[in-house]
Short mmCIF file of C-alpha atoms in Angstrom, two decimals:
data_model
loop_
_atom_site.label_atom_id
_atom_site.label_comp_id
_atom_site.label_asym_id
_atom_site.label_seq_id
_atom_site.Cartn_x
_atom_site.Cartn_y
_atom_site.Cartn_z
CA UNK B 252 -7.97 -2.25 -4.62
CA UNK B 253 -10.06 -0.31 -2.11
CA UNK B 254 -10.27 -2.06 1.23
CA UNK B 255 -13.69 -3.45 2.16
CA UNK B 256 -14.73 -3.96 5.79
CA UNK B 257 -18.01 -5.81 6.48
CA UNK B 258 -19.77 -6.14 9.85
CA UNK B 259 -21.65 -9.41 9.44
CA UNK B 260 -23.50 -11.81 11.71
CA UNK B 261 -26.72 -13.89 11.75
CA UNK B 262 -27.95 -12.52 8.42
CA UNK B 263 -25.23 -14.57 6.73
CA UNK B 264 -25.86 -17.75 8.77
CA UNK B 265 -25.83 -20.83 6.56
CA UNK B 266 -24.50 -18.98 3.52
CA UNK B 267 -21.15 -19.62 1.76
CA UNK B 268 -18.61 -16.78 1.79
CA UNK B 269 -20.17 -13.89 -0.13
CA UNK B 270 -17.50 -11.20 -0.24
CA UNK B 271 -14.09 -11.18 -1.93
CA UNK B 272 -11.33 -12.96 0.00
CA UNK B 273 -9.63 -9.58 0.43
CA UNK B 274 -12.59 -8.20 2.40
CA UNK B 275 -12.22 -7.95 6.17
CA UNK B 276 -15.23 -9.65 7.80
CA UNK B 277 -15.97 -8.55 11.39
CA UNK B 278 -18.69 -9.61 13.83
CA UNK B 279 -21.94 -7.61 14.33
CA UNK B 280 -20.98 -3.99 14.93
CA UNK B 281 -20.99 -2.50 18.41
CA UNK B 282 -20.55 1.07 19.63
CA UNK B 283 -16.93 2.04 18.95
CA UNK B 284 -16.16 -0.63 16.36
CA UNK B 285 -16.48 1.73 13.39
CA UNK B 286 -14.28 4.35 15.09
CA UNK B 287 -11.67 1.67 15.72
CA UNK B 288 -11.62 0.65 12.04
CA UNK B 289 -11.53 4.22 10.80
CA UNK B 290 -8.64 5.08 13.12
CA UNK B 291 -6.55 2.12 11.98
CA UNK B 292 -6.93 2.04 8.20
CA UNK B 293 -6.96 4.25 5.13
CA UNK B 294 -10.45 5.20 3.86
CA UNK B 295 -12.19 2.44 1.96
CA UNK B 296 -15.62 0.82 1.94
CA UNK B 297 -17.44 0.12 5.17
CA UNK B 298 -20.50 -2.18 5.03
CA UNK B 299 -22.78 -2.48 8.06
CA UNK B 300 -25.10 -5.47 7.93
CA UNK B 301 -25.58 -6.77 11.47
CA UNK B 302 -25.15 -5.00 14.77
CA UNK B 303 -25.93 -5.30 18.45
CA UNK B 304 -29.06 -3.78 19.93
CA UNK B 305 -29.38 -4.70 23.58
CA UNK B 306 -26.44 -6.88 24.57
CA UNK B 307 -24.02 -4.01 23.81
CA UNK B 308 -24.59 -0.37 22.83
CA UNK B 309 -25.45 -0.07 19.16
CA UNK B 310 -23.19 1.61 16.61
CA UNK B 311 -23.28 5.37 17.02
CA UNK B 312 -24.36 7.92 14.45
CA UNK B 313 -21.36 10.08 15.35
CA UNK B 314 -18.81 7.40 14.50
CA UNK B 315 -20.52 6.66 11.19
CA UNK B 316 -20.57 10.35 10.36
CA UNK B 317 -16.87 10.61 11.27
CA UNK B 318 -16.18 7.77 8.86
CA UNK B 319 -18.04 9.60 6.10
CA UNK B 320 -16.19 12.81 6.87
CA UNK B 321 -12.84 11.01 6.62
CA UNK B 322 -13.63 9.69 3.14
CA UNK B 323 -15.06 6.24 3.80
CA UNK B 324 -17.92 5.04 1.61
CA UNK B 325 -20.40 3.64 4.13
CA UNK B 326 -23.20 1.22 3.15
CA UNK B 327 -25.99 -0.19 5.27
CA UNK B 328 -28.44 -3.01 4.58
CA UNK B 329 -30.54 -5.87 5.94
CA UNK B 330 -30.59 -5.16 9.67
CA UNK B 331 -28.84 -2.57 11.85
CA UNK B 332 -27.18 -1.34 8.68
CA UNK B 333 -30.55 -0.69 7.01
CA UNK B 334 -31.74 1.31 10.02
CA UNK B 335 -28.65 3.50 10.19
CA UNK B 336 -28.55 3.96 6.39
CA UNK B 337 -32.15 5.19 6.39
CA UNK B 338 -31.48 7.54 9.30
CA UNK B 339 -28.28 8.90 7.74
CA UNK B 340 -29.08 8.78 4.01
CA UNK B 341 -29.07 12.58 3.83
CA UNK B 342 -25.58 12.64 5.32
CA UNK B 343 -24.05 10.42 2.68
CA UNK B 344 -24.56 6.91 4.07
CA UNK B 345 -25.83 4.63 1.31
CA UNK B 346 -28.59 2.08 1.70
CA UNK B 347 -29.36 -1.06 -0.24
CA UNK B 348 -32.26 -3.51 -0.51
CA UNK B 349 -35.87 -3.96 0.48
CA UNK B 350 -35.34 -3.70 4.21
CA UNK B 351 -33.43 -0.44 3.83
CA UNK B 352 -36.14 0.93 1.53
CA UNK B 353 -38.86 0.05 4.06
CA UNK B 354 -37.08 2.08 6.74
CA UNK B 355 -36.41 4.95 4.35
CA UNK B 356 -40.06 5.07 3.25
CA UNK B 357 -41.61 4.60 6.71
CA UNK B 358 -39.81 6.37 9.60
CA UNK B 359 -42.31 4.71 11.96
CA UNK B 360 -41.17 1.19 11.05
CA UNK B 361 -39.74 0.05 14.36
CA UNK B 362 -36.24 -1.22 15.02
CA UNK B 363 -37.54 -4.46 16.52
CA UNK B 364 -38.79 -5.54 13.05
CA UNK B 365 -35.28 -6.71 12.15
CA UNK B 366 -34.18 -7.85 15.63
CA UNK B 367 -33.61 -11.46 16.57
CA UNK B 368 -31.94 -13.54 19.22
CA UNK B 369 -28.79 -15.26 18.00
CA UNK B 370 -25.72 -17.04 19.29
CA UNK B 371 -22.99 -14.66 20.45
CA UNK B 372 -20.21 -16.44 18.63
CA UNK B 373 -19.77 -17.13 14.90
CA UNK B 374 -21.60 -18.38 12.95
CA UNK B 375 -24.21 -16.49 15.04
CA UNK B 376 -26.93 -19.11 14.76
CA UNK B 377 -30.39 -17.46 14.81
CA UNK B 378 -32.66 -18.52 17.66
CA UNK B 379 -35.71 -16.44 16.76
CA UNK B 380 -37.17 -15.00 13.58
CA UNK B 381 -37.22 -11.27 12.69
CA UNK B 382 -40.69 -9.77 12.45
CA UNK B 383 -39.92 -8.47 8.95
CA UNK B 384 -39.58 -12.07 7.74
CA UNK B 385 -42.83 -13.10 9.40
CA UNK B 386 -44.63 -10.17 7.76
CA UNK B 387 -43.38 -11.26 4.34
CA UNK B 388 -44.56 -14.81 4.88
CA UNK B 389 -47.97 -13.80 6.18
CA UNK B 390 -48.47 -11.39 3.23
CA UNK B 391 -47.80 -14.27 0.86
CA UNK B 392 -50.24 -16.52 2.68
CA UNK B 393 -52.92 -13.88 2.30
CA UNK B 394 -52.05 -13.34 -1.37
CA UNK B 395 -52.49 -17.03 -2.23
CA UNK B 396 -55.66 -17.43 -0.13
CA UNK B 397 -54.16 -19.58 2.61
CA UNK B 398 -54.99 -17.00 5.30
CA UNK B 399 -57.82 -14.49 5.47
CA UNK B 400 -57.02 -10.82 6.19
CA UNK B 401 -58.43 -11.01 9.72
CA UNK B 402 -56.47 -14.16 10.43
CA UNK B 403 -53.30 -12.52 9.10
CA UNK B 404 -53.81 -9.53 11.37
CA UNK B 405 -54.29 -11.83 14.33
CA UNK B 406 -51.13 -13.82 13.55
CA UNK B 407 -49.08 -10.66 13.17
CA UNK B 408 -50.47 -9.15 16.36
CA UNK B 409 -49.68 -12.33 18.29
CA UNK B 410 -46.05 -12.25 17.18
CA UNK B 411 -45.58 -8.47 17.31
CA UNK B 412 -46.75 -8.39 20.92
CA UNK B 413 -44.02 -10.80 21.96
CA UNK B 414 -40.47 -9.92 22.95
CA UNK B 415 -38.30 -10.38 19.84
CA UNK B 416 -36.52 -13.39 21.36
CA UNK B 417 -39.88 -15.16 21.71
CA UNK B 418 -40.72 -14.85 18.00
CA UNK B 419 -39.68 -18.45 17.44
CA UNK B 420 -40.78 -20.94 14.84
CA UNK B 421 -42.80 -22.70 17.53
CA UNK B 422 -44.62 -19.47 18.42
CA UNK B 423 -45.33 -18.77 14.77
CA UNK B 424 -46.60 -22.30 14.19
CA UNK B 425 -48.95 -22.06 17.21
CA UNK B 426 -50.24 -18.71 15.90
CA UNK B 427 -50.88 -20.19 12.48
CA UNK B 428 -52.60 -23.24 13.89
CA UNK B 429 -55.18 -20.96 15.50
CA UNK B 430 -56.40 -20.33 11.94
CA UNK B 431 -55.21 -23.29 9.89
CA UNK B 432 -55.27 -27.09 10.25
CA UNK B 433 -51.96 -28.38 11.66
CA UNK B 434 -50.76 -29.76 8.31
CA UNK B 435 -51.48 -26.48 6.53
CA UNK B 436 -49.71 -24.54 9.27
CA UNK B 437 -46.66 -26.76 8.97
CA UNK B 438 -46.64 -26.28 5.18
CA UNK B 439 -46.91 -22.53 5.63
CA UNK B 440 -44.02 -22.49 8.09
CA UNK B 441 -41.90 -24.46 5.66
CA UNK B 442 -42.10 -21.53 3.27
CA UNK B 443 -40.40 -19.18 5.73
CA UNK B 444 -36.87 -19.48 4.28
CA UNK B 445 -37.99 -17.90 0.99
CA UNK B 446 -39.22 -14.87 2.94
CA UNK B 447 -35.98 -14.04 4.73
CA UNK B 448 -35.68 -10.68 3.10
CA UNK B 449 -32.69 -9.65 5.21
CA UNK B 450 -30.68 -12.51 3.73
CA UNK B 451 -32.01 -11.86 0.24
CA UNK B 452 -30.79 -8.26 0.46
CA UNK B 453 -27.36 -9.40 1.65
CA UNK B 454 -26.93 -11.93 -1.14
CA UNK B 455 -28.00 -9.41 -3.79
CA UNK B 456 -25.63 -6.78 -2.41
CA UNK B 457 -22.69 -9.15 -2.41
CA UNK B 458 -23.58 -10.35 -5.92
CA UNK B 459 -24.08 -6.92 -7.47
CA UNK B 460 -21.15 -5.29 -5.60
CA UNK B 461 -22.49 -1.73 -5.84
CA UNK B 462 -19.49 -0.43 -3.89
CA UNK B 463 -17.18 -0.93 -6.91
#
């Protein structure tokens, strides 16, 4: 069976094991991690989900391209993987899911949309919420009439103008309460888990196993 290596972090927090027991699960990818894997194993399948942005240098395009050149099938989704897959889709890196497609369709979609603060050690507990999740929730609140369009723009602007680590549930609740009664804001916030599109993409990828 082809070896599968997965760089995985906070996107999988709270989930049961998703990949086959034979897969090698590694922490969020840093600069040099892909090169180390490629230099130590025969070509197989490399899946980039989570990666570092600021705490350590992010995974390099050159090392991903080297992996492709050496026969690895490289997939990216959900977070750092979605960004790199969109940037390198014309070089053979494969993307999967809604977050990847957003980056592929809109080159101006900023990297900080998927960024969050999380614990350094496994299971990488999230401590803030990615902007892409907040956008999904706010869009649903507009669609069902809970929020007006102007209120939605104000909520998104309030969160977008914050440092990614400050996009907490408390900050989102305060922003919602500027336009909704406290009970309605709490009910809206409770819907956030169903809008974690990064996690949805990961679960679908692991379920469908497109690398086979």
